[in-house]
Short mmCIF file of C-alpha atoms and ligand atoms in Angstrom, two decimals:
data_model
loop_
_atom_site.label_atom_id
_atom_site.label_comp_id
_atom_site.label_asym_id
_atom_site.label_seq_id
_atom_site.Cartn_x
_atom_site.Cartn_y
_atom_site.Cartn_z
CA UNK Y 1 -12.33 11.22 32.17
CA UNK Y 2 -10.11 8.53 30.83
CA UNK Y 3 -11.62 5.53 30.58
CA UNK Y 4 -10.57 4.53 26.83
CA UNK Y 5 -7.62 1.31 27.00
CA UNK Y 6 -6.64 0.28 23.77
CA UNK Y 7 -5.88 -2.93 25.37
CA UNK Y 8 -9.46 -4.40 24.62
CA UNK Y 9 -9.07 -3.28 20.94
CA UNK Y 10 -5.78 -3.85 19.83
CA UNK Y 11 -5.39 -5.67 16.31
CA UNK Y 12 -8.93 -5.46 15.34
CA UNK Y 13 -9.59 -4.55 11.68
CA UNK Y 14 -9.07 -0.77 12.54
CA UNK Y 15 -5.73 -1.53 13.70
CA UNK Y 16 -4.78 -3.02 11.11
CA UNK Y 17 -5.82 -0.74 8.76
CA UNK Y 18 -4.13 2.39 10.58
CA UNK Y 19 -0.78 -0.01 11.25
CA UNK Y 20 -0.80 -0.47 7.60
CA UNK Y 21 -0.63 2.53 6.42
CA UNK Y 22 1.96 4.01 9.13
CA UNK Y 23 3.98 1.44 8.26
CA UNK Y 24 3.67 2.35 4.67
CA UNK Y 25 4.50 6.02 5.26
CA UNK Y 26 7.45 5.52 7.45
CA UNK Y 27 9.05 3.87 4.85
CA UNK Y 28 8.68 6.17 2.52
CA UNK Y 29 10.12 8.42 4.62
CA UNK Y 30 12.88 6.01 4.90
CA UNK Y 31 14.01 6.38 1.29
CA UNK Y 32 15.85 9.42 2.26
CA UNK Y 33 19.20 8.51 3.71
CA UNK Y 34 18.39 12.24 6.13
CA UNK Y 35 16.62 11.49 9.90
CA UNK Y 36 13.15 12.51 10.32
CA UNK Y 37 10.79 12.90 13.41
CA UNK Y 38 7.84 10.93 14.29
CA UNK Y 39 5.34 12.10 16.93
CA UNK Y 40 2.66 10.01 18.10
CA UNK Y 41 0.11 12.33 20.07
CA UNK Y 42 -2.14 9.29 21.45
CA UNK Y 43 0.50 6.02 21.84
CA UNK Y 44 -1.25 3.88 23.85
CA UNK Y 45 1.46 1.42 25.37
CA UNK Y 46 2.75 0.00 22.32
CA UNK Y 47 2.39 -3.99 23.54
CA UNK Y 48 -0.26 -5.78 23.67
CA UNK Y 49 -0.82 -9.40 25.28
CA UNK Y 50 -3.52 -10.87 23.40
CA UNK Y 51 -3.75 -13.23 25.81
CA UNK Y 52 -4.59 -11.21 29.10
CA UNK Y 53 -8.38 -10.70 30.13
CA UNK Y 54 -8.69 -7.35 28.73
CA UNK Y 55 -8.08 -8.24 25.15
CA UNK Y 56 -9.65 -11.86 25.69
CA UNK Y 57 -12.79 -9.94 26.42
CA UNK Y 58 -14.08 -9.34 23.21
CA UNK Y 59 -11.30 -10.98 21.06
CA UNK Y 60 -11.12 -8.01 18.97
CA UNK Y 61 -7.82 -9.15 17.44
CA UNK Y 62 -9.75 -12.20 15.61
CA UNK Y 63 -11.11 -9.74 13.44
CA UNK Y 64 -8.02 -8.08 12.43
CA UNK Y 65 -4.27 -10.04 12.84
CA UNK Y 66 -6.39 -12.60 13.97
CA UNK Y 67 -8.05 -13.23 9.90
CA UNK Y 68 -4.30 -12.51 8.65
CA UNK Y 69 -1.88 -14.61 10.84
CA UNK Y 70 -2.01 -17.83 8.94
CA UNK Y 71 -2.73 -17.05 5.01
CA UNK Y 72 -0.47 -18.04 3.03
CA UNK Y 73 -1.86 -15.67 0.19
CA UNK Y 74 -1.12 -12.68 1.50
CA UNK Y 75 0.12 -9.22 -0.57
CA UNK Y 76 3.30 -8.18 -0.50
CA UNK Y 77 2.74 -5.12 1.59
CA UNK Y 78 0.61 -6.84 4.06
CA UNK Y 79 2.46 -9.57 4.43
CA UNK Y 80 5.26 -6.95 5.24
CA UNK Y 81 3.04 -5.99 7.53
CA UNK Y 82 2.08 -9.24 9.42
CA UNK Y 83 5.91 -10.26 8.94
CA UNK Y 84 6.29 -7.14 11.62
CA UNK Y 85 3.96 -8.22 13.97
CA UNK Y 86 5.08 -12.30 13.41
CA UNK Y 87 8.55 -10.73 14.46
CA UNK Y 88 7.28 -9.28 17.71
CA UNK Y 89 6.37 -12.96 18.57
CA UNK Y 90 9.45 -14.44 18.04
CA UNK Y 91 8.29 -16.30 14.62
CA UNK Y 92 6.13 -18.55 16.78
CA UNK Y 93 3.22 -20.13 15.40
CA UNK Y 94 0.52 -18.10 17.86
CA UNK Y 95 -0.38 -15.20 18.08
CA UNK Y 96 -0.06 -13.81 21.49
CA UNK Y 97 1.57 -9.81 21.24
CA UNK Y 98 0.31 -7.28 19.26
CA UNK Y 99 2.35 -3.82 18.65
CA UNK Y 100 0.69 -0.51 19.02
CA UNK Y 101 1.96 1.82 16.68
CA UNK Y 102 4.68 3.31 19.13
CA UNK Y 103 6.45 -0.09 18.72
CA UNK Y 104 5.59 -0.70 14.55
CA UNK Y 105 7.57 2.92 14.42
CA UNK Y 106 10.36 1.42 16.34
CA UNK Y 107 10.74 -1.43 14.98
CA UNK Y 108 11.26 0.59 11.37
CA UNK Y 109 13.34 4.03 13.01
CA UNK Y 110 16.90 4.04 12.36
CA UNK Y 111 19.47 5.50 13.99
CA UNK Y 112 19.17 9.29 12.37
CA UNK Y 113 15.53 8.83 12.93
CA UNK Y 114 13.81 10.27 16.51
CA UNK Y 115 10.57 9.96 17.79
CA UNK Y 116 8.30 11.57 20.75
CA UNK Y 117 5.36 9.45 22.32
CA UNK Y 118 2.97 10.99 24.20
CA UNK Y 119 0.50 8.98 26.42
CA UNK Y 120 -2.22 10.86 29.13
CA UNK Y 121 -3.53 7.78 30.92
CA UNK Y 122 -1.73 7.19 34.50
CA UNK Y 123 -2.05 3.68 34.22
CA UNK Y 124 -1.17 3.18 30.47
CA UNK Y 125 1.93 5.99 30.71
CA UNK Y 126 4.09 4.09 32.88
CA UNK Y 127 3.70 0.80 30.95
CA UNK Y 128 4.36 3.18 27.74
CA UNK Y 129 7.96 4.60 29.17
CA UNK Y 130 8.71 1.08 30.66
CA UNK Y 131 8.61 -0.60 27.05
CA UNK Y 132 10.41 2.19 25.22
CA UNK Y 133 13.42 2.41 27.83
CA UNK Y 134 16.09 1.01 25.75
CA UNK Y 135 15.72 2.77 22.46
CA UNK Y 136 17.99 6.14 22.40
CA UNK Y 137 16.26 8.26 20.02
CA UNK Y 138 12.41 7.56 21.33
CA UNK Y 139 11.25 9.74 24.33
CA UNK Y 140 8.26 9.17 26.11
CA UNK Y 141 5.89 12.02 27.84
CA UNK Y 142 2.79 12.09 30.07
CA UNK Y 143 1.11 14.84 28.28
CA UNK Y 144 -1.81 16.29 26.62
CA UNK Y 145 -0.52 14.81 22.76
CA UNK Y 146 -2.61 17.79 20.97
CA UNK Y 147 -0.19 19.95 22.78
CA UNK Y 148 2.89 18.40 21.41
CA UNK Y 149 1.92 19.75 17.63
CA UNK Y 150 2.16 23.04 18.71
CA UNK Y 151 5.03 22.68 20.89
CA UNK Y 152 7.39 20.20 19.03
CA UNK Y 153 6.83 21.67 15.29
CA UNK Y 154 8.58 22.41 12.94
CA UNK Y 155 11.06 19.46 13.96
CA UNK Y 156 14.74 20.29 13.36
CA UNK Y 157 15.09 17.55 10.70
CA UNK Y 158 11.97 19.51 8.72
CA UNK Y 159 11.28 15.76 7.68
CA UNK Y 160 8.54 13.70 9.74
CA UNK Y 161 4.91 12.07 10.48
CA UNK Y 162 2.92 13.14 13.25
CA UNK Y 163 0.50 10.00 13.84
CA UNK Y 164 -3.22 11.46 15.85
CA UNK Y 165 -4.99 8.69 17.20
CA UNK Y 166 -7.06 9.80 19.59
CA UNK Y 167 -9.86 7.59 21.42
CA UNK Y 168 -12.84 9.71 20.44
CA UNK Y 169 -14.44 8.75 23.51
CA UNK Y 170 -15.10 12.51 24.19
CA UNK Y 171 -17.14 14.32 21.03
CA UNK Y 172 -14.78 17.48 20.89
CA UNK Y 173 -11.83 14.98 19.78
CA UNK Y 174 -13.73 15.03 15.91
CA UNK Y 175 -12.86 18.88 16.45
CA UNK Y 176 -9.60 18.75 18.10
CA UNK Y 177 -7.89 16.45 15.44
CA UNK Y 178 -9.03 19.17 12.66
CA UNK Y 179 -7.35 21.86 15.17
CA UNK Y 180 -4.06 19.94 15.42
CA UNK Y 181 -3.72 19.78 11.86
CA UNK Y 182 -4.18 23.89 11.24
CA UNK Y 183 -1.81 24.40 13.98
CA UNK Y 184 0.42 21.99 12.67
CA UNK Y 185 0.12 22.88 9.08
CA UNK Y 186 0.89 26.19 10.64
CA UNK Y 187 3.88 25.57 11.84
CA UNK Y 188 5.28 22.69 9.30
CA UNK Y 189 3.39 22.53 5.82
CA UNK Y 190 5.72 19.76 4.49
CA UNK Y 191 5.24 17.48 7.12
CA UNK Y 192 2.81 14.07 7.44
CA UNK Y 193 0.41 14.21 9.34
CA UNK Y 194 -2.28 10.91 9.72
CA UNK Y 195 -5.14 11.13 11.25
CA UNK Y 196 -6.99 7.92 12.51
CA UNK Y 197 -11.14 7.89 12.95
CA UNK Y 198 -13.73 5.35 13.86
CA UNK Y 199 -17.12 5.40 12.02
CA UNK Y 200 -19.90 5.39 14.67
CA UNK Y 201 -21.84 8.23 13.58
CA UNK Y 202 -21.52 9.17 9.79
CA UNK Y 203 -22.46 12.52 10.30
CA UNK Y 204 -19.73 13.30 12.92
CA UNK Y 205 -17.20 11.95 9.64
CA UNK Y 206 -18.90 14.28 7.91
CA UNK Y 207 -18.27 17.31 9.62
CA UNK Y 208 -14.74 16.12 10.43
CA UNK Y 209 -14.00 16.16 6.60
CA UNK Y 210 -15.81 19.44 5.78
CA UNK Y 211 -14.14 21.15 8.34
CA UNK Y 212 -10.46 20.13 6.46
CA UNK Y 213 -11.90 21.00 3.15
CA UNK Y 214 -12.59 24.42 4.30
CA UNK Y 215 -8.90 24.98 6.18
CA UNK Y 216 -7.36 25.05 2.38
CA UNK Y 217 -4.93 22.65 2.99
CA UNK Y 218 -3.83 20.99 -0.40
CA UNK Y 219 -3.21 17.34 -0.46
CA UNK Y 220 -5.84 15.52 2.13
CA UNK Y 221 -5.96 11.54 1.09
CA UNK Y 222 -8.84 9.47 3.12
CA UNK Y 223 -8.97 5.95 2.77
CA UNK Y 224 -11.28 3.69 4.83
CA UNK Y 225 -12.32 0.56 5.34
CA UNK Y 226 -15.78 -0.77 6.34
CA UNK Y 227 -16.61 -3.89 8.13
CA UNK Y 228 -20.48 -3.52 8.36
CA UNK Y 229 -23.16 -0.66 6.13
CA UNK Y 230 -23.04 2.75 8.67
CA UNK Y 231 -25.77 2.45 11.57
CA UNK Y 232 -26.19 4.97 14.33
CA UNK Y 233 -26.77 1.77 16.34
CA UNK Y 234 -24.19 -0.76 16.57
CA UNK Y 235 -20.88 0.32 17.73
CA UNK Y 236 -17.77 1.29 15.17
CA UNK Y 237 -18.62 -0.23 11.88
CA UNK Y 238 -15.68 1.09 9.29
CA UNK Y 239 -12.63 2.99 10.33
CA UNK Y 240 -10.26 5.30 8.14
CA UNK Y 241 -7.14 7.17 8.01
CA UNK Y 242 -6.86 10.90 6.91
CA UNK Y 243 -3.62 11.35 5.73
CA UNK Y 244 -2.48 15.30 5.04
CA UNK Y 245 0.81 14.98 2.30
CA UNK Y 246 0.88 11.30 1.42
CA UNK Y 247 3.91 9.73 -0.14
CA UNK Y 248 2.78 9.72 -3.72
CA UNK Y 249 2.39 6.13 -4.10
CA UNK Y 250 -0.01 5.62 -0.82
CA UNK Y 251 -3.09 6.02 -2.99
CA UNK Y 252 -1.92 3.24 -5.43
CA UNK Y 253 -0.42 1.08 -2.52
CA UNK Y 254 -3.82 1.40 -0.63
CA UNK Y 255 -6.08 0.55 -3.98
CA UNK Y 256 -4.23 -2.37 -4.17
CA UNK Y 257 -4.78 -3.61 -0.73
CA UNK Y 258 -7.88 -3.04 0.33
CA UNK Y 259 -10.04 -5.41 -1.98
CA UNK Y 260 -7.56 -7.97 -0.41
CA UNK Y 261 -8.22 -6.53 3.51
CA UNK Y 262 -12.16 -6.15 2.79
CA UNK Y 263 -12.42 -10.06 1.40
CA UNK Y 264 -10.58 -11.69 3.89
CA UNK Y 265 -11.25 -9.35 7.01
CA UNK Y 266 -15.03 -9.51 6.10
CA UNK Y 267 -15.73 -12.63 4.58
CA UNK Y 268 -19.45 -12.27 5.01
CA UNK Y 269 -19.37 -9.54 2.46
CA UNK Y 270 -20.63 -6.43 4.74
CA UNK Y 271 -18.38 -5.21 4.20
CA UNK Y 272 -16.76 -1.73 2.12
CA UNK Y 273 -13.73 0.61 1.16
CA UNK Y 274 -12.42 3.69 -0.19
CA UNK Y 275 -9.84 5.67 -1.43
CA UNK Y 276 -10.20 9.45 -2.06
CA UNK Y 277 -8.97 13.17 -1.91
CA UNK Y 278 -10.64 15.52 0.38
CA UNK Y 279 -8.80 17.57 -0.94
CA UNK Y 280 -6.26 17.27 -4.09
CA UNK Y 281 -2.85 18.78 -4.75
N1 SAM S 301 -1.90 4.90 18.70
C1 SAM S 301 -2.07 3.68 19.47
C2 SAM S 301 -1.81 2.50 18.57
O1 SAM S 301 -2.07 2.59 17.36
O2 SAM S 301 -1.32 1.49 19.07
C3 SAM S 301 -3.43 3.57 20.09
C4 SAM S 301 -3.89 4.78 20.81
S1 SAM S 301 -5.46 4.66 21.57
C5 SAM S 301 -6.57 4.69 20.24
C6 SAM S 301 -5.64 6.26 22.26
C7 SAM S 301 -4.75 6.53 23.47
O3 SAM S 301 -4.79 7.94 23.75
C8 SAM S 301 -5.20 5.86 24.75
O4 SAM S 301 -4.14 5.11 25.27
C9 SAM S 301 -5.54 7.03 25.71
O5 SAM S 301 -5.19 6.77 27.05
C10 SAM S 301 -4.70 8.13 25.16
N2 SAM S 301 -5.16 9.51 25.39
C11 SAM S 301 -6.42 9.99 25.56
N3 SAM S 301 -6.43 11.34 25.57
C12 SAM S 301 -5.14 11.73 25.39
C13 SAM S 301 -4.49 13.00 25.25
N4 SAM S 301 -5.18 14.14 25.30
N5 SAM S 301 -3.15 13.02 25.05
C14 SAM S 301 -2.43 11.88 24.98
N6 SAM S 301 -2.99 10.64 25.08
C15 SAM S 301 -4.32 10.57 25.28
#
């Protein structure tokens, strides 16, 4: 069953959040002059047109990109951020495309740099190698992306980010995302790994986190931000990143954004964030 397209979603608040803070790890990673390796274990197709009935549906964007396209306030690292995604569409005044996080990591690789993108859905893979074709050092696959953390760890540059953001639509993925990180811990203890999770059900959060607090991993960040109080009735109402080995200065980076994100993404004041250690060095 694959019925999750991130086509209705893409550039709501979640995305933002999670865009943000990939962004903000790859270039950390980027202060090294040495390649690293960036697997993406759930890509999506990595271009969205904001404009085509899927994403028109719900205009999920307007409460993401949508509340950030014109301020002129913006902080420095979000305005980074939204300068990406203004260079995607050409430095025109509308917003029409929105990049998935395949194409926010290529936009910021360099030449040393390599990346893998994995994508399951038949009718979202093809679209997914189609818009990567021209970059040499990104490869595309039609594969089962928990897999890939196993198979393509440690990476040969024993630098990298491995970005797991699946669609939850099936329970088991709260589980598998806490088995991809053992086996890739396993494997390559240095890396990044980021973990992306909607907040439908608190309790499923929960469990997610005690279950990496009891693996003994050192060094588990989770940051989230909440559009609405937790209900076990109305859809996804915060989202959050769990990042294992954070560049040092994510905590700081993401305290200083946030207050900014929550006001302006959330105007009516529902809304909530947080930064802490599941578990610290
Ligand atoms: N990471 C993307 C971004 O930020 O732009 C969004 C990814 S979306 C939340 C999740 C994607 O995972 C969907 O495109 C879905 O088809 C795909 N998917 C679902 N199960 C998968 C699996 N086991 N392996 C790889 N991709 C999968």
């Amino acid at each position: 069953m694959l019925s999750y397209r991130h086509s209705f979603h893409a550039g709501n608040h979640a995305d933002v959040l999670k865009h943000i803070v990939l962004m903000l790890i790859l270039e950390n990673l980027k202060q090294k002059e040495k390649g690293f390796y960036y697997l993406d274990t759930h890509s999506g197709v990595g271009l969205y047109r904001l404009l085509s009935a899927e994403a028109q549906k719900n205009a999920e964007f307007e409460t993401g990109i949508g509340k950030l396209w014109d301020r002129d306030d913006l902080p420095e690292i979000v305005k980074r951020y939204v300068d990406m995604i203004k260079k995607i569409n050409h430095n025109k005044p509308q917003l029409r495309e929105y990049a998935g996080s395949p194409l926010i990591a290529a936009q910021m690789l360099r030449e040393q740099d390599r990346a893998l993108l994995m994508e399951l859905h038949p009718s979202d893979y093809p679209l997914l190698r189609q818009n990567f074709r021209q970059y040499k050092n990104i490869m595309t696959k039609q594969d089962n992306g928990f897999q890939q953390v196993k198979a393509t760890l440690p990476p040969k540059e024993r630098r990298g980010l491995v970005l797991i953001d699946p669609p939850y639509e099936l329970k088991e993925d709260y589980q598998l995302v806490v088995n991809a990180i053992i086996e890739g811990y396993k494997r390559f203890a240095t890396g990044t790994y980021a973990i992306w999770y909607p907040v439908v059900r608190r309790s499923y959060i929960k469990r997610m986190v005690k279950e990496l607090e009891t693996t003994g991993i050192r060094k588990i960040l989770q940051i989230e931000l909440a559009v609405r109080p937790d209900s076990d009735q109305r859809g996804m109402t915060a989202s959050g990143m769990i990042v294992v080995n954070p560049p040092w200065q994510l905590e700081s980076q993401m305290k200083e954004i946030l207050p900014y994100l929550n006001k302006v993404l959330t105007p009516e004041g529902t809304g909530n964030w947080k930064v802490s250690w599941i578990t610290p060095e």
